PDB file of N, CA and C in Angstrom:
ATOM      1  N   UNK A   1     124.800 170.966 105.544  1.00 66.00           N
ATOM      2  CA  UNK A   1     124.216 170.601 104.507  1.00 66.00           C
ATOM      3  C   UNK A   1     124.213 171.573 103.293  1.00 66.00           C
ATOM      4  N   UNK A   2     124.862 171.135 102.140  1.00 74.00           N
ATOM      5  CA  UNK A   2     124.605 172.105 101.262  1.00 74.00           C
ATOM      6  C   UNK A   2     123.180 172.259 100.588  1.00 74.00           C
ATOM      7  N   UNK A   3     122.851 173.548 100.080  1.00 76.00           N
ATOM      8  CA  UNK A   3     121.804 173.632  99.357  1.00 76.00           C
ATOM      9  C   UNK A   3     121.807 172.946  98.016  1.00 76.00           C
ATOM     10  N   UNK A   4     120.506 172.843  97.410  1.00 74.00           N
ATOM     11  CA  UNK A   4     120.173 172.486  96.089  1.00 74.00           C
ATOM     12  C   UNK A   4     121.281 173.179  95.160  1.00 74.00           C
ATOM     13  N   UNK A   5     121.357 174.228  95.036  1.00 78.00           N
ATOM     14  CA  UNK A   5     121.807 175.233  94.083  1.00 78.00           C
ATOM     15  C   UNK A   5     123.435 175.095  94.290  1.00 78.00           C
ATOM     16  N   UNK A   6     123.893 174.338  94.863  1.00 83.00           N
ATOM     17  CA  UNK A   6     125.319 174.418  95.318  1.00 83.00           C
ATOM     18  C   UNK A   6     125.933 172.968  94.473  1.00 83.00           C
ATOM     19  N   UNK A   7     124.970 171.973  93.931  1.00 86.00           N
ATOM     20  CA  UNK A   7     125.229 170.904  93.249  1.00 86.00           C
ATOM     21  C   UNK A   7     125.002 171.203  92.041  1.00 86.00           C
ATOM     22  N   UNK A   8     125.755 170.423  91.090  1.00 89.00           N
ATOM     23  CA  UNK A   8     125.819 170.446  89.593  1.00 89.00           C
ATOM     24  C   UNK A   8     125.589 168.977  89.276  1.00 89.00           C
ATOM     25  N   UNK A   9     125.208 168.708  87.969  1.00 89.00           N
ATOM     26  CA  UNK A   9     124.870 167.455  87.632  1.00 89.00           C
ATOM     27  C   UNK A   9     126.078 166.652  87.640  1.00 89.00           C
ATOM     28  N   UNK A  10     127.127 167.103  87.034  1.00 91.00           N
ATOM     29  CA  UNK A  10     128.666 166.730  87.180  1.00 91.00           C
ATOM     30  C   UNK A  10     129.146 166.241  88.381  1.00 91.00           C
ATOM     31  N   UNK A  11     128.996 167.294  89.421  1.00 91.00           N
ATOM     32  CA  UNK A  11     129.528 167.009  90.534  1.00 91.00           C
ATOM     33  C   UNK A  11     128.801 165.811  91.323  1.00 91.00           C
ATOM     34  N   UNK A  12     127.356 165.685  91.207  1.00 90.00           N
ATOM     35  CA  UNK A  12     126.680 164.606  91.682  1.00 90.00           C
ATOM     36  C   UNK A  12     127.125 163.329  91.047  1.00 90.00           C
ATOM     37  N   UNK A  13     127.226 163.322  89.493  1.00 93.00           N
ATOM     38  CA  UNK A  13     127.575 162.200  89.062  1.00 93.00           C
ATOM     39  C   UNK A  13     128.956 161.480  89.421  1.00 93.00           C
ATOM     40  N   UNK A  14     129.863 162.247  89.555  1.00 93.00           N
ATOM     41  CA  UNK A  14     131.191 162.223  90.075  1.00 93.00           C
ATOM     42  C   UNK A  14     131.126 161.515  91.620  1.00 93.00           C
ATOM     43  N   UNK A  15     130.382 162.426  92.403  1.00 91.00           N
ATOM     44  CA  UNK A  15     130.189 161.743  93.944  1.00 91.00           C
ATOM     45  C   UNK A  15     129.403 160.439  94.027  1.00 91.00           C
ATOM     46  N   UNK A  16     128.473 160.119  93.202  1.00 94.00           N
ATOM     47  CA  UNK A  16     127.866 158.919  93.325  1.00 94.00           C
ATOM     48  C   UNK A  16     128.018 157.729  92.414  1.00 94.00           C
ATOM     49  N   UNK A  17     128.920 158.179  91.451  1.00 95.00           N
ATOM     50  CA  UNK A  17     129.249 157.333  90.311  1.00 95.00           C
ATOM     51  C   UNK A  17     128.230 156.805  89.571  1.00 95.00           C
ATOM     52  N   UNK A  18     127.376 158.289  89.270  1.00 94.00           N
ATOM     53  CA  UNK A  18     126.276 157.996  88.298  1.00 94.00           C
ATOM     54  C   UNK A  18     126.604 158.111  86.690  1.00 94.00           C
ATOM     55  N   UNK A  19     125.643 157.712  85.989  1.00 92.00           N
ATOM     56  CA  UNK A  19     125.809 157.904  84.587  1.00 92.00           C
ATOM     57  C   UNK A  19     124.339 158.615  83.989  1.00 92.00           C
ATOM     58  N   UNK A  20     124.783 159.243  83.003  1.00 90.00           N
ATOM     59  CA  UNK A  20     123.421 159.823  82.405  1.00 90.00           C
ATOM     60  C   UNK A  20     123.190 158.990  81.223  1.00 90.00           C
ATOM     61  N   UNK A  21     121.791 158.694  81.204  1.00 89.00           N
ATOM     62  CA  UNK A  21     121.210 157.544  79.978  1.00 89.00           C
ATOM     63  C   UNK A  21     120.080 158.694  79.364  1.00 89.00           C
ATOM     64  N   UNK A  22     120.225 158.718  77.961  1.00 89.00           N
ATOM     65  CA  UNK A  22     119.147 159.514  77.579  1.00 89.00           C
ATOM     66  C   UNK A  22     118.246 158.463  76.592  1.00 89.00           C
ATOM     67  N   UNK A  23     117.103 158.808  76.809  1.00 88.00           N
ATOM     68  CA  UNK A  23     116.070 157.951  76.164  1.00 88.00           C
ATOM     69  C   UNK A  23     114.757 158.658  76.464  1.00 88.00           C
ATOM     70  N   UNK A  24     113.797 158.163  75.395  1.00 87.00           N
ATOM     71  CA  UNK A  24     112.538 158.875  75.371  1.00 87.00           C
ATOM     72  C   UNK A  24     111.749 158.528  76.637  1.00 87.00           C
ATOM     73  N   UNK A  25     111.329 159.707  77.187  1.00 83.00           N
ATOM     74  CA  UNK A  25     110.397 159.706  78.451  1.00 83.00           C
ATOM     75  C   UNK A  25     109.022 159.675  78.056  1.00 83.00           C
ATOM     76  N   UNK A  26     108.093 159.062  78.549  1.00 83.00           N
ATOM     77  CA  UNK A  26     106.690 159.521  78.138  1.00 83.00           C
ATOM     78  C   UNK A  26     106.262 158.912  76.975  1.00 83.00           C
ATOM     79  N   UNK A  27     106.709 158.035  76.233  1.00 84.00           N
ATOM     80  CA  UNK A  27     106.492 157.558  74.940  1.00 84.00           C
ATOM     81  C   UNK A  27     104.853 157.300  74.706  1.00 84.00           C
ATOM     82  N   UNK A  28     104.402 156.972  75.558  1.00 88.00           N
ATOM     83  CA  UNK A  28     102.789 156.629  75.294  1.00 88.00           C
ATOM     84  C   UNK A  28     101.811 157.785  75.639  1.00 88.00           C
ATOM     85  N   UNK A  29     102.346 158.954  75.742  1.00 86.00           N
ATOM     86  CA  UNK A  29     101.480 160.360  75.954  1.00 86.00           C
ATOM     87  C   UNK A  29     100.772 160.648  75.028  1.00 86.00           C
ATOM     88  N   UNK A  30      99.438 160.830  75.074  1.00 88.00           N
ATOM     89  CA  UNK A  30      98.728 161.501  74.086  1.00 88.00           C
ATOM     90  C   UNK A  30      98.418 162.955  74.220  1.00 88.00           C
ATOM     91  N   UNK A  31      98.362 163.884  73.150  1.00 89.00           N
ATOM     92  CA  UNK A  31      98.066 165.102  73.498  1.00 89.00           C
ATOM     93  C   UNK A  31      96.653 165.360  73.850  1.00 89.00           C
ATOM     94  N   UNK A  32      96.622 166.430  74.608  1.00 90.00           N
ATOM     95  CA  UNK A  32      94.871 166.659  75.290  1.00 90.00           C
ATOM     96  C   UNK A  32      94.661 168.134  74.818  1.00 90.00           C
ATOM     97  N   UNK A  33      93.373 168.300  75.110  1.00 93.00           N
ATOM     98  CA  UNK A  33      92.899 169.892  74.693  1.00 93.00           C
ATOM     99  C   UNK A  33      92.934 170.501  75.819  1.00 93.00           C
ATOM    100  N   UNK A  34      93.531 171.679  75.979  1.00 94.00           N
ATOM    101  CA  UNK A  34      93.418 172.647  77.164  1.00 94.00           C
ATOM    102  C   UNK A  34      92.016 172.972  77.446  1.00 94.00           C
ATOM    103  N   UNK A  35      91.705 173.260  78.649  1.00 95.00           N
ATOM    104  CA  UNK A  35      90.488 173.680  78.952  1.00 95.00           C
ATOM    105  C   UNK A  35      90.139 175.017  78.603  1.00 95.00           C
ATOM    106  N   UNK A  36      89.031 175.518  78.463  1.00 96.00           N
ATOM    107  CA  UNK A  36      88.554 176.880  78.032  1.00 96.00           C
ATOM    108  C   UNK A  36      89.326 177.895  79.087  1.00 96.00           C
ATOM    109  N   UNK A  37      89.309 177.606  80.244  1.00 96.00           N
ATOM    110  CA  UNK A  37      89.715 178.404  81.137  1.00 96.00           C
ATOM    111  C   UNK A  37      91.192 178.616  81.052  1.00 96.00           C
ATOM    112  N   UNK A  38      92.058 177.815  80.586  1.00 97.00           N
ATOM    113  CA  UNK A  38      93.506 177.904  80.368  1.00 97.00           C
ATOM    114  C   UNK A  38      93.614 178.773  79.003  1.00 97.00           C
ATOM    115  N   UNK A  39      92.947 178.420  78.032  1.00 97.00           N
ATOM    116  CA  UNK A  39      92.940 179.194  76.945  1.00 97.00           C
ATOM    117  C   UNK A  39      92.578 180.798  77.136  1.00 97.00           C
ATOM    118  N   UNK A  40      91.679 180.901  77.916  1.00 97.00           N
ATOM    119  CA  UNK A  40      91.146 182.300  78.098  1.00 97.00           C
ATOM    120  C   UNK A  40      92.353 183.046  78.949  1.00 97.00           C
ATOM    121  N   UNK A  41      93.042 182.345  79.802  1.00 96.00           N
ATOM    122  CA  UNK A  41      94.206 183.035  80.602  1.00 96.00           C
ATOM    123  C   UNK A  41      95.296 183.249  79.701  1.00 96.00           C
ATOM    124  N   UNK A  42      95.455 182.279  78.966  1.00 96.00           N
ATOM    125  CA  UNK A  42      96.846 182.318  78.199  1.00 96.00           C
ATOM    126  C   UNK A  42      96.556 183.562  76.987  1.00 96.00           C
ATOM    127  N   UNK A  43      95.233 183.789  76.683  1.00 96.00           N
ATOM    128  CA  UNK A  43      94.734 185.017  75.607  1.00 96.00           C
ATOM    129  C   UNK A  43      94.979 186.233  76.438  1.00 96.00           C
ATOM    130  N   UNK A  44      94.673 186.245  77.500  1.00 95.00           N
ATOM    131  CA  UNK A  44      94.607 187.626  78.214  1.00 95.00           C
ATOM    132  C   UNK A  44      96.519 187.712  78.462  1.00 95.00           C
ATOM    133  N   UNK A  45      96.953 186.746  78.790  1.00 94.00           N
ATOM    134  CA  UNK A  45      98.548 186.914  79.068  1.00 94.00           C
ATOM    135  C   UNK A  45      99.176 187.453  77.736  1.00 94.00           C
ATOM    136  N   UNK A  46      98.886 186.994  76.797  1.00 93.00           N
ATOM    137  CA  UNK A  46      99.462 187.321  75.635  1.00 93.00           C
ATOM    138  C   UNK A  46      99.459 188.968  75.288  1.00 93.00           C
ATOM    139  N   UNK A  47      98.496 189.681  76.187  1.00 93.00           N
ATOM    140  CA  UNK A  47      98.486 191.279  75.954  1.00 93.00           C
ATOM    141  C   UNK A  47      99.506 191.737  76.975  1.00 93.00           C
ATOM    142  N   UNK A  48      99.966 190.833  77.826  1.00 92.00           N
ATOM    143  CA  UNK A  48     101.033 191.426  79.105  1.00 92.00           C
ATOM    144  C   UNK A  48     102.248 191.356  78.571  1.00 92.00           C
ATOM    145  N   UNK A  49     103.163 192.626  79.223  1.00 92.00           N
ATOM    146  CA  UNK A  49     104.437 192.662  78.850  1.00 92.00           C
ATOM    147  C   UNK A  49     105.397 191.462  79.512  1.00 92.00           C
ATOM    148  N   UNK A  50     105.387 190.672  78.401  1.00 90.00           N
ATOM    149  CA  UNK A  50     106.288 189.340  78.707  1.00 90.00           C
ATOM    150  C   UNK A  50     107.727 189.491  78.662  1.00 90.00           C
ATOM    151  N   UNK A  51     108.427 190.436  79.227  1.00 91.00           N
ATOM    152  CA  UNK A  51     109.764 190.986  79.068  1.00 91.00           C
ATOM    153  C   UNK A  51     110.935 190.369  79.957  1.00 91.00           C
ATOM    154  N   UNK A  52     110.299 189.385  80.836  1.00 91.00           N
ATOM    155  CA  UNK A  52     111.288 188.768  81.819  1.00 91.00           C
ATOM    156  C   UNK A  52     110.862 187.534  82.108  1.00 91.00           C
ATOM    157  N   UNK A  53     111.731 186.938  82.718  1.00 89.00           N
ATOM    158  CA  UNK A  53     111.638 185.303  82.976  1.00 89.00           C
ATOM    159  C   UNK A  53     110.468 185.454  84.009  1.00 89.00           C
ATOM    160  N   UNK A  54     110.557 186.209  84.925  1.00 90.00           N
ATOM    161  CA  UNK A  54     109.664 186.267  85.984  1.00 90.00           C
ATOM    162  C   UNK A  54     108.148 186.411  85.260  1.00 90.00           C
ATOM    163  N   UNK A  55     107.939 187.569  84.596  1.00 90.00           N
ATOM    164  CA  UNK A  55     106.708 187.644  84.082  1.00 90.00           C
ATOM    165  C   UNK A  55     106.283 186.612  83.062  1.00 90.00           C
ATOM    166  N   UNK A  56     107.097 185.868  82.363  1.00 91.00           N
ATOM    167  CA  UNK A  56     106.770 184.632  81.628  1.00 91.00           C
ATOM    168  C   UNK A  56     106.439 183.248  82.638  1.00 91.00           C
ATOM    169  N   UNK A  57     106.881 183.362  83.685  1.00 90.00           N
ATOM    170  CA  UNK A  57     106.472 182.517  84.615  1.00 90.00           C
ATOM    171  C   UNK A  57     105.197 182.610  85.211  1.00 90.00           C
ATOM    172  N   UNK A  58     105.153 184.213  85.589  1.00 91.00           N
ATOM    173  CA  UNK A  58     103.615 184.302  86.381  1.00 91.00           C
ATOM    174  C   UNK A  58     102.510 184.156  85.316  1.00 91.00           C
ATOM    175  N   UNK A  59     102.679 184.749  84.013  1.00 93.00           N
ATOM    176  CA  UNK A  59     101.680 184.768  83.201  1.00 93.00           C
ATOM    177  C   UNK A  59     101.465 183.614  82.254  1.00 93.00           C
ATOM    178  N   UNK A  60     102.480 182.807  81.931  1.00 94.00           N
ATOM    179  CA  UNK A  60     102.295 181.648  81.087  1.00 94.00           C
ATOM    180  C   UNK A  60     102.621 180.138  81.949  1.00 94.00           C
ATOM    181  N   UNK A  61     103.763 180.166  82.558  1.00 92.00           N
ATOM    182  CA  UNK A  61     104.268 178.825  83.012  1.00 92.00           C
ATOM    183  C   UNK A  61     103.063 178.360  84.102  1.00 92.00           C
ATOM    184  N   UNK A  62     102.941 179.357  85.203  1.00 92.00           N
ATOM    185  CA  UNK A  62     102.158 178.971  86.284  1.00 92.00           C
ATOM    186  C   UNK A  62     100.752 178.595  85.965  1.00 92.00           C
ATOM    187  N   UNK A  63      99.924 179.355  84.790  1.00 95.00           N
ATOM    188  CA  UNK A  63      98.681 178.867  84.451  1.00 95.00           C
ATOM    189  C   UNK A  63      98.822 177.416  83.803  1.00 95.00           C
ATOM    190  N   UNK A  64      99.567 177.063  83.306  1.00 94.00           N
ATOM    191  CA  UNK A  64      99.890 175.981  82.611  1.00 94.00           C
ATOM    192  C   UNK A  64     100.190 174.719  83.463  1.00 94.00           C
ATOM    193  N   UNK A  65     100.885 174.939  84.543  1.00 92.00           N
ATOM    194  CA  UNK A  65     101.257 173.955  85.676  1.00 92.00           C
ATOM    195  C   UNK A  65      99.946 173.734  86.528  1.00 92.00           C
ATOM    196  N   UNK A  66      99.059 174.690  86.640  1.00 92.00           N
ATOM    197  CA  UNK A  66      97.786 174.701  87.560  1.00 92.00           C
ATOM    198  C   UNK A  66      97.000 173.683  86.640  1.00 92.00           C
ATOM    199  N   UNK A  67      97.190 173.913  85.511  1.00 93.00           N
ATOM    200  CA  UNK A  67      96.099 173.082  84.471  1.00 93.00           C
ATOM    201  C   UNK A  67      96.908 171.750  84.533  1.00 93.00           C
ATOM    202  N   UNK A  68      97.894 171.369  84.429  1.00 91.00           N
ATOM    203  CA  UNK A  68      98.466 170.070  84.615  1.00 91.00           C
ATOM    204  C   UNK A  68      98.008 169.371  86.053  1.00 91.00           C
ATOM    205  N   UNK A  69      98.306 170.351  87.174  1.00 90.00           N
ATOM    206  CA  UNK A  69      97.735 169.663  88.440  1.00 90.00           C
ATOM    207  C   UNK A  69      96.247 169.435  88.124  1.00 90.00           C
ATOM    208  N   UNK A  70      95.272 170.226  87.880  1.00 89.00           N
ATOM    209  CA  UNK A  70      94.005 170.247  87.742  1.00 89.00           C
ATOM    210  C   UNK A  70      93.640 168.694  87.071  1.00 89.00           C
ATOM    211  N   UNK A  71      94.355 168.362  85.704  1.00 88.00           N
ATOM    212  CA  UNK A  71      93.840 167.275  85.058  1.00 88.00           C
ATOM    213  C   UNK A  71      94.430 166.098  85.628  1.00 88.00           C
ATOM    214  N   UNK A  72      95.428 166.161  86.269  1.00 87.00           N
ATOM    215  CA  UNK A  72      95.900 164.913  87.089  1.00 87.00           C
ATOM    216  C   UNK A  72      95.192 164.834  88.554  1.00 87.00           C
ATOM    217  N   UNK A  73      94.227 165.142  88.689  1.00 82.00           N
ATOM    218  CA  UNK A  73      93.191 164.849  89.746  1.00 82.00           C
ATOM    219  C   UNK A  73      94.262 165.084  91.262  1.00 82.00           C
ATOM    220  N   UNK A  74      95.114 166.149  91.217  1.00 72.00           N
ATOM    221  CA  UNK A  74      95.935 166.500  92.349  1.00 72.00           C
ATOM    222  C   UNK A  74      96.994 165.667  92.764  1.00 72.00           C
ATOM    223  N   UNK A  75      97.285 164.631  91.664  1.00 86.00           N
ATOM    224  CA  UNK A  75      98.068 163.435  92.165  1.00 86.00           C
ATOM    225  C   UNK A  75      99.413 163.952  92.144  1.00 86.00           C
ATOM    226  N   UNK A  76      99.793 165.173  91.880  1.00 84.00           N
ATOM    227  CA  UNK A  76     101.080 166.047  92.026  1.00 84.00           C
ATOM    228  C   UNK A  76     101.006 167.450  92.833  1.00 84.00           C
ATOM    229  N   UNK A  77     102.016 167.903  93.024  1.00 85.00           N
ATOM    230  CA  UNK A  77     102.094 169.218  93.635  1.00 85.00           C
ATOM    231  C   UNK A  77     102.981 170.087  93.198  1.00 85.00           C
ATOM    232  N   UNK A  78     103.047 171.445  93.161  1.00 81.00           N
ATOM    233  CA  UNK A  78     103.827 172.189  92.534  1.00 81.00           C
ATOM    234  C   UNK A  78     104.391 173.111  93.818  1.00 81.00           C
ATOM    235  N   UNK A  79     105.958 173.167  93.986  1.00 81.00           N
ATOM    236  CA  UNK A  79     106.692 173.807  95.019  1.00 81.00           C
ATOM    237  C   UNK A  79     107.153 174.943  94.665  1.00 81.00           C
ATOM    238  N   UNK A  80     106.395 175.946  94.380  1.00 79.00           N
ATOM    239  CA  UNK A  80     107.223 177.196  93.624  1.00 79.00           C
ATOM    240  C   UNK A  80     108.077 177.813  94.767  1.00 79.00           C
ATOM    241  N   UNK A  81     109.212 178.105  94.530  1.00 77.00           N
ATOM    242  CA  UNK A  81     110.173 179.101  95.238  1.00 77.00           C
ATOM    243  C   UNK A  81     110.443 178.092  96.355  1.00 77.00           C
ATOM    244  N   UNK A  82     110.319 177.115  96.546  1.00 76.00           N
ATOM    245  CA  UNK A  82     110.650 176.307  97.892  1.00 76.00           C
ATOM    246  C   UNK A  82     112.161 176.065  97.899  1.00 76.00           C
ATOM    247  N   UNK A  83     112.732 176.079  98.924  1.00 73.00           N
ATOM    248  CA  UNK A  83     113.903 175.572  99.220  1.00 73.00           C
ATOM    249  C   UNK A  83     114.104 174.019  99.263  1.00 73.00           C
ATOM    250  N   UNK A  84     114.516 173.463  98.466  1.00 65.00           N
ATOM    251  CA  UNK A  84     114.713 171.861  98.779  1.00 65.00           C
ATOM    252  C   UNK A  84     116.160 171.452  99.146  1.00 65.00           C
ATOM    253  N   UNK A  85     116.497 171.701 100.517  1.00 65.00           N
ATOM    254  CA  UNK A  85     117.778 171.606 100.859  1.00 65.00           C
ATOM    255  C   UNK A  85     118.089 169.983 101.149  1.00 65.00           C
TER     256      UNK A  85
END
C-alpha cells in the first residue's frame, strides 16, 4: 500500500474517475471572536522569529487549530504529523 504522499489529485481523479467541482463551502458560517487566550498567544507569537514554515506552524497555526477544536466542543481532532497510509 502506498503512502498518502505518493498520490496526487490528478492521479486519484484518473484512477477513480473523479471530477473536481468548485463551489462555496460553509456558506452560512458567521465570524466569531477569538478567545482572550488565543489573542494573547498570537500577540506573543508575533514577537517570535517566524522565518520558517515550521516556526509559523508552531507559533501561529497550532494555537488557532487548538482554538477551533476548543470552540467546537471536541467534535474534531487534529492529527499533527500522523502518517495516514
